[in-house]
């Protein structure tokens, strides 16, 4: 019987073949060498964009609900006080949910932009994670959209920010790592024993994921 590339469980897999699989997400995947980690990173970015679009739609729906609640309030003037108070409570909860959702959207857009800047600079997941965190310091979300500003407040674009990170953190950019002194290296990117964002973990090659898992590494969103 042909081997499946991904299975939800090893139950039913021939004992002779179980060793060919490694843990992947909630299931198992064949430990195949030669897979391009950038493909998985692109898939993570695609899912991120889809989630972001869904969140924006939810925000628009909440805005409509808020406006409708205001119109209803105007119509219900003179109704019983208890009904009015209940409506006010609902409006407050809706407004809070809307504010929280907008904050979540803003953070996702900032993180997505930072990952877009950092991911081409290194093939090692821990380097990408560090560079993404540093890039976030210069990325803000405004009503007009994402803005990038340099340390002196001047307007930057993604290319300028990538150049800054390359200069500021040369050890974490591929082609500039020094040996020793905690510099990154090897196919695992020094990931073992650390916490790592899920998108960065997905960028690891199969052996890197396996070592990270064996070392008890923890994933964060």
Coordinates of N, CA and C in Angstrom, one line a residue, residues 112-218:
X112 N 2.7 40.7 10.3 CA 2.8 40.2 9.0 C 3.9 41.0 8.2
X113 N 3.9 42.3 8.3 CA 4.8 43.2 7.7 C 6.2 42.9 8.2
X114 N 6.4 42.7 9.5 CA 7.7 42.4 10.0 C 8.2 41.1 9.5
X115 N 7.4 40.1 9.5 CA 7.8 38.8 9.0 C 8.2 38.9 7.5
X116 N 7.4 39.7 6.7 CA 7.7 39.8 5.3 C 9.1 40.5 5.1
X117 N 9.5 41.4 6.0 CA 10.8 42.0 6.0 C 11.9 41.0 6.4
X118 N 11.6 40.3 7.5 CA 12.7 39.5 8.1 C 12.9 38.1 7.4
X119 N 11.9 37.5 6.9 CA 12.0 36.1 6.3 C 13.0 36.0 5.2
X120 N 13.2 37.0 4.3 CA 14.2 36.8 3.2 C 15.6 36.9 3.7
X121 N 15.8 37.4 5.0 CA 17.2 37.7 5.4 C 17.9 36.4 6.0
X122 N 17.1 35.4 6.3 CA 17.8 34.2 6.9 C 16.9 33.0 6.6
X123 N 17.5 31.9 6.4 CA 16.7 30.6 6.3 C 16.6 29.9 7.7
X124 N 17.2 30.5 8.7 CA 17.1 29.9 10.0 C 16.0 30.5 10.8
X125 N 15.1 29.7 11.4 CA 13.9 30.2 12.0 C 14.2 31.1 13.2
X126 N 15.2 30.7 14.0 CA 15.4 31.6 15.2 C 15.9 33.0 14.8
X127 N 16.7 33.0 13.7 CA 17.2 34.3 13.2 C 16.0 35.1 12.7
X128 N 15.1 34.5 11.9 CA 13.9 35.2 11.4 C 13.1 35.7 12.6
X129 N 12.9 34.9 13.6 CA 12.1 35.4 14.8 C 12.7 36.6 15.4
X130 N 14.0 36.6 15.6 CA 14.7 37.7 16.3 C 14.6 39.0 15.4
X131 N 14.8 38.8 14.1 CA 14.8 40.0 13.2 C 13.3 40.5 13.1
X132 N 12.3 39.6 13.1 CA 11.0 40.0 13.1 C 10.6 40.9 14.4
X133 N 11.1 40.4 15.5 CA 10.9 41.2 16.8 C 11.5 42.6 16.7
X134 N 12.7 42.7 16.1 CA 13.4 44.0 16.0 C 12.7 44.9 15.0
X135 N 12.2 44.2 13.9 CA 11.5 45.0 12.9 C 10.2 45.6 13.4
X136 N 9.5 44.9 14.3 CA 8.3 45.4 14.9 C 8.4 46.7 15.6
X137 N 9.6 47.0 16.1 CA 9.8 48.3 16.8 C 9.7 49.5 15.9
X138 N 9.8 49.3 14.6 CA 9.8 50.4 13.7 C 8.5 50.4 12.8
X139 N 7.6 49.5 13.1 CA 6.3 49.4 12.3 C 5.1 49.8 13.2
X140 N 4.3 50.7 12.7 CA 3.1 51.1 13.4 C 1.9 50.9 12.5
X141 N 0.8 50.9 13.1 CA -0.5 50.8 12.4 C -1.3 52.1 12.6
X142 N -1.6 52.7 11.5 CA -2.3 54.0 11.5 C -3.7 53.9 10.8
X143 N -4.6 54.8 10.9 CA -5.8 54.8 10.1 C -5.5 54.7 8.6
X144 N -4.4 55.2 8.2 CA -4.0 55.2 6.8 C -3.4 53.9 6.4
X145 N -3.1 53.0 7.4 CA -2.4 51.7 7.1 C -1.1 51.6 7.8
X146 N -0.3 50.7 7.4 CA 1.0 50.4 8.0 C 2.0 51.5 7.6
X147 N 2.8 52.0 8.7 CA 3.8 52.9 8.5 C 5.1 52.4 9.1
X148 N 6.2 52.7 8.4 CA 7.5 52.3 8.9 C 8.4 53.5 9.0
X149 N 8.9 53.7 10.2 CA 9.8 54.9 10.5 C 11.1 54.4 11.1
X150 N 12.2 55.1 10.7 CA 13.5 54.8 11.2 C 13.7 55.3 12.6
X151 N 14.8 55.1 13.2 CA 15.1 55.5 14.6 C 14.9 57.0 14.8
X152 N 15.2 57.8 13.7 CA 15.0 59.3 13.9 C 13.7 59.7 13.5
X153 N 12.7 58.8 13.2 CA 11.4 59.2 12.8 C 11.2 59.4 11.4
X154 N 12.2 59.3 10.5 CA 12.0 59.5 9.1 C 11.3 58.3 8.5
X155 N 10.5 58.6 7.4 CA 9.7 57.6 6.8 C 10.6 56.6 6.0
X156 N 10.4 55.3 6.3 CA 11.1 54.2 5.6 C 10.1 53.3 4.9
X157 N 10.7 52.5 4.0 CA 9.9 51.4 3.4 C 10.5 50.1 3.8
X158 N 9.9 49.0 3.3 CA 10.4 47.7 3.8 C 11.8 47.4 3.4
X159 N 12.3 47.9 2.2 CA 13.6 47.7 1.8 C 14.6 48.4 2.7
X160 N 14.3 49.6 3.1 CA 15.2 50.4 4.0 C 15.2 49.7 5.4
X161 N 14.1 49.2 5.8 CA 14.1 48.5 7.1 C 15.0 47.2 7.1
X162 N 14.9 46.5 6.0 CA 15.7 45.3 5.8 C 17.2 45.6 5.8
X163 N 17.5 46.7 5.1 CA 18.9 47.1 5.1 C 19.4 47.5 6.5
X164 N 18.6 48.1 7.3 CA 18.9 48.5 8.6 C 19.2 47.2 9.5
X165 N 18.3 46.2 9.4 CA 18.4 45.0 10.1 C 19.7 44.3 9.7
X166 N 20.0 44.3 8.4 CA 21.2 43.6 8.0 C 22.5 44.2 8.6
X167 N 22.4 45.5 8.7 CA 23.6 46.3 9.2 C 23.6 46.1 10.8
X168 N 22.5 46.2 11.4 CA 22.4 46.2 12.9 C 22.6 44.8 13.4
X169 N 22.2 43.8 12.8 CA 22.3 42.4 13.3 C 22.9 41.5 12.2
X170 N 24.2 41.7 11.9 CA 24.8 40.9 10.8 C 24.9 39.5 11.1
X171 N 25.1 39.1 12.4 CA 25.2 37.7 12.8 C 24.0 36.9 12.5
X172 N 22.8 37.6 12.4 CA 21.6 36.9 12.2 C 21.1 36.9 10.8
X173 N 21.9 37.4 9.9 CA 21.6 37.5 8.5 C 22.5 36.5 7.7
X174 N 21.9 35.7 6.9 CA 22.6 34.6 6.2 C 23.8 35.2 5.4
X175 N 25.0 34.5 5.5 CA 26.2 35.0 4.9 C 27.0 35.9 5.7
X176 N 26.4 36.3 6.9 CA 27.2 37.2 7.8 C 27.4 36.6 9.2
X177 N 27.0 35.3 9.4 CA 27.1 34.7 10.7 C 28.6 34.4 11.0
X178 N 29.0 34.8 12.2 CA 30.4 34.5 12.6 C 30.3 33.1 13.4
X179 N 31.4 32.4 13.4 CA 31.5 31.1 14.1 C 31.7 31.4 15.6
X180 N 31.1 30.6 16.4 CA 31.2 30.7 17.9 C 30.5 31.9 18.4
X181 N 30.6 32.1 19.7 CA 30.0 33.3 20.3 C 28.5 33.3 20.3
X182 N 27.9 32.1 20.2 CA 26.5 32.1 20.1 C 25.9 32.4 18.7
X183 N 26.8 32.4 17.7 CA 26.3 32.7 16.3 C 25.5 31.5 15.9
X184 N 24.5 31.8 15.0 CA 23.6 30.7 14.5 C 24.3 29.9 13.5
X185 N 23.9 28.6 13.4 CA 24.5 27.7 12.4 C 23.8 26.4 12.4
X186 N 24.1 25.6 11.3 CA 23.5 24.2 11.3 C 22.1 24.3 10.8
X187 N 21.5 23.1 10.4 CA 20.2 23.1 9.8 C 19.1 23.4 10.8
X188 N 19.4 23.3 12.1 CA 18.4 23.6 13.1 C 18.3 25.0 13.5
X189 N 19.2 25.8 13.1 CA 19.2 27.3 13.4 C 19.2 27.5 14.9
X190 N 19.7 26.6 15.7 CA 19.8 26.8 17.2 C 18.5 26.9 17.8
X191 N 17.5 26.2 17.2 CA 16.1 26.4 17.7 C 15.9 25.6 19.0
X192 N 16.6 24.5 19.3 CA 16.3 23.6 20.3 C 16.3 24.3 21.7
X193 N 15.4 23.9 22.5 CA 15.3 24.4 23.9 C 14.8 25.9 24.0
X194 N 14.2 26.4 23.0 CA 13.7 27.8 23.0 C 12.2 27.8 22.8
X195 N 11.6 29.0 23.1 CA 10.3 29.2 22.6 C 10.4 29.8 21.2
X196 N 9.4 29.5 20.4 CA 9.5 29.9 19.0 C 8.0 30.1 18.5
X197 N 7.9 31.2 17.7 CA 6.6 31.4 17.1 C 6.3 30.4 16.0
X198 N 5.0 30.1 15.9 CA 4.5 29.0 15.0 C 5.0 29.2 13.6
X199 N 4.9 30.4 13.1 CA 5.3 30.7 11.7 C 6.8 30.4 11.5
X200 N 7.6 30.7 12.5 CA 9.0 30.5 12.4 C 9.3 29.0 12.5
X201 N 8.5 28.2 13.3 CA 8.7 26.8 13.4 C 8.4 26.1 12.1
X202 N 7.4 26.6 11.4 CA 7.0 26.0 10.1 C 8.1 26.2 9.1
X203 N 8.9 27.2 9.3 CA 10.0 27.5 8.3 C 11.2 26.6 8.5
X204 N 11.3 25.8 9.6 CA 12.4 24.9 9.8 C 12.3 23.7 8.9
X205 N 13.5 23.1 8.6 CA 13.5 21.9 7.8 C 13.1 20.7 8.7
X206 N 12.7 19.6 8.2 CA 12.2 18.5 9.0 C 13.1 18.1 10.2
X207 N 14.4 18.1 10.0 CA 15.3 17.7 11.0 C 15.3 18.8 12.1
X208 N 15.2 20.0 11.7 CA 15.2 21.1 12.7 C 13.9 21.0 13.6
X209 N 12.8 20.7 12.9 CA 11.5 20.6 13.7 C 11.6 19.4 14.7
X210 N 12.2 18.3 14.2 CA 12.3 17.1 15.1 C 13.2 17.4 16.3
X211 N 14.3 18.1 16.1 CA 15.2 18.4 17.2 C 14.6 19.4 18.2
X212 N 13.9 20.4 17.6 CA 13.2 21.4 18.4 C 12.1 20.7 19.3
X213 N 11.4 19.7 18.7 CA 10.4 19.0 19.5 C 11.0 18.1 20.6
X214 N 12.1 17.4 20.2 CA 12.8 16.5 21.1 C 13.3 17.3 22.3
X215 N 13.8 18.5 22.1 CA 14.4 19.3 23.1 C 13.3 20.0 24.0
X216 N 12.0 19.7 23.7 CA 11.0 20.3 24.6 C 10.7 21.8 24.2
X217 N 11.0 22.2 23.0 CA 10.7 23.6 22.6 C 9.2 23.9 22.7
X218 N 8.9 25.1 23.0 CA 7.5 25.5 23.1 C 7.1 26.5 22.0

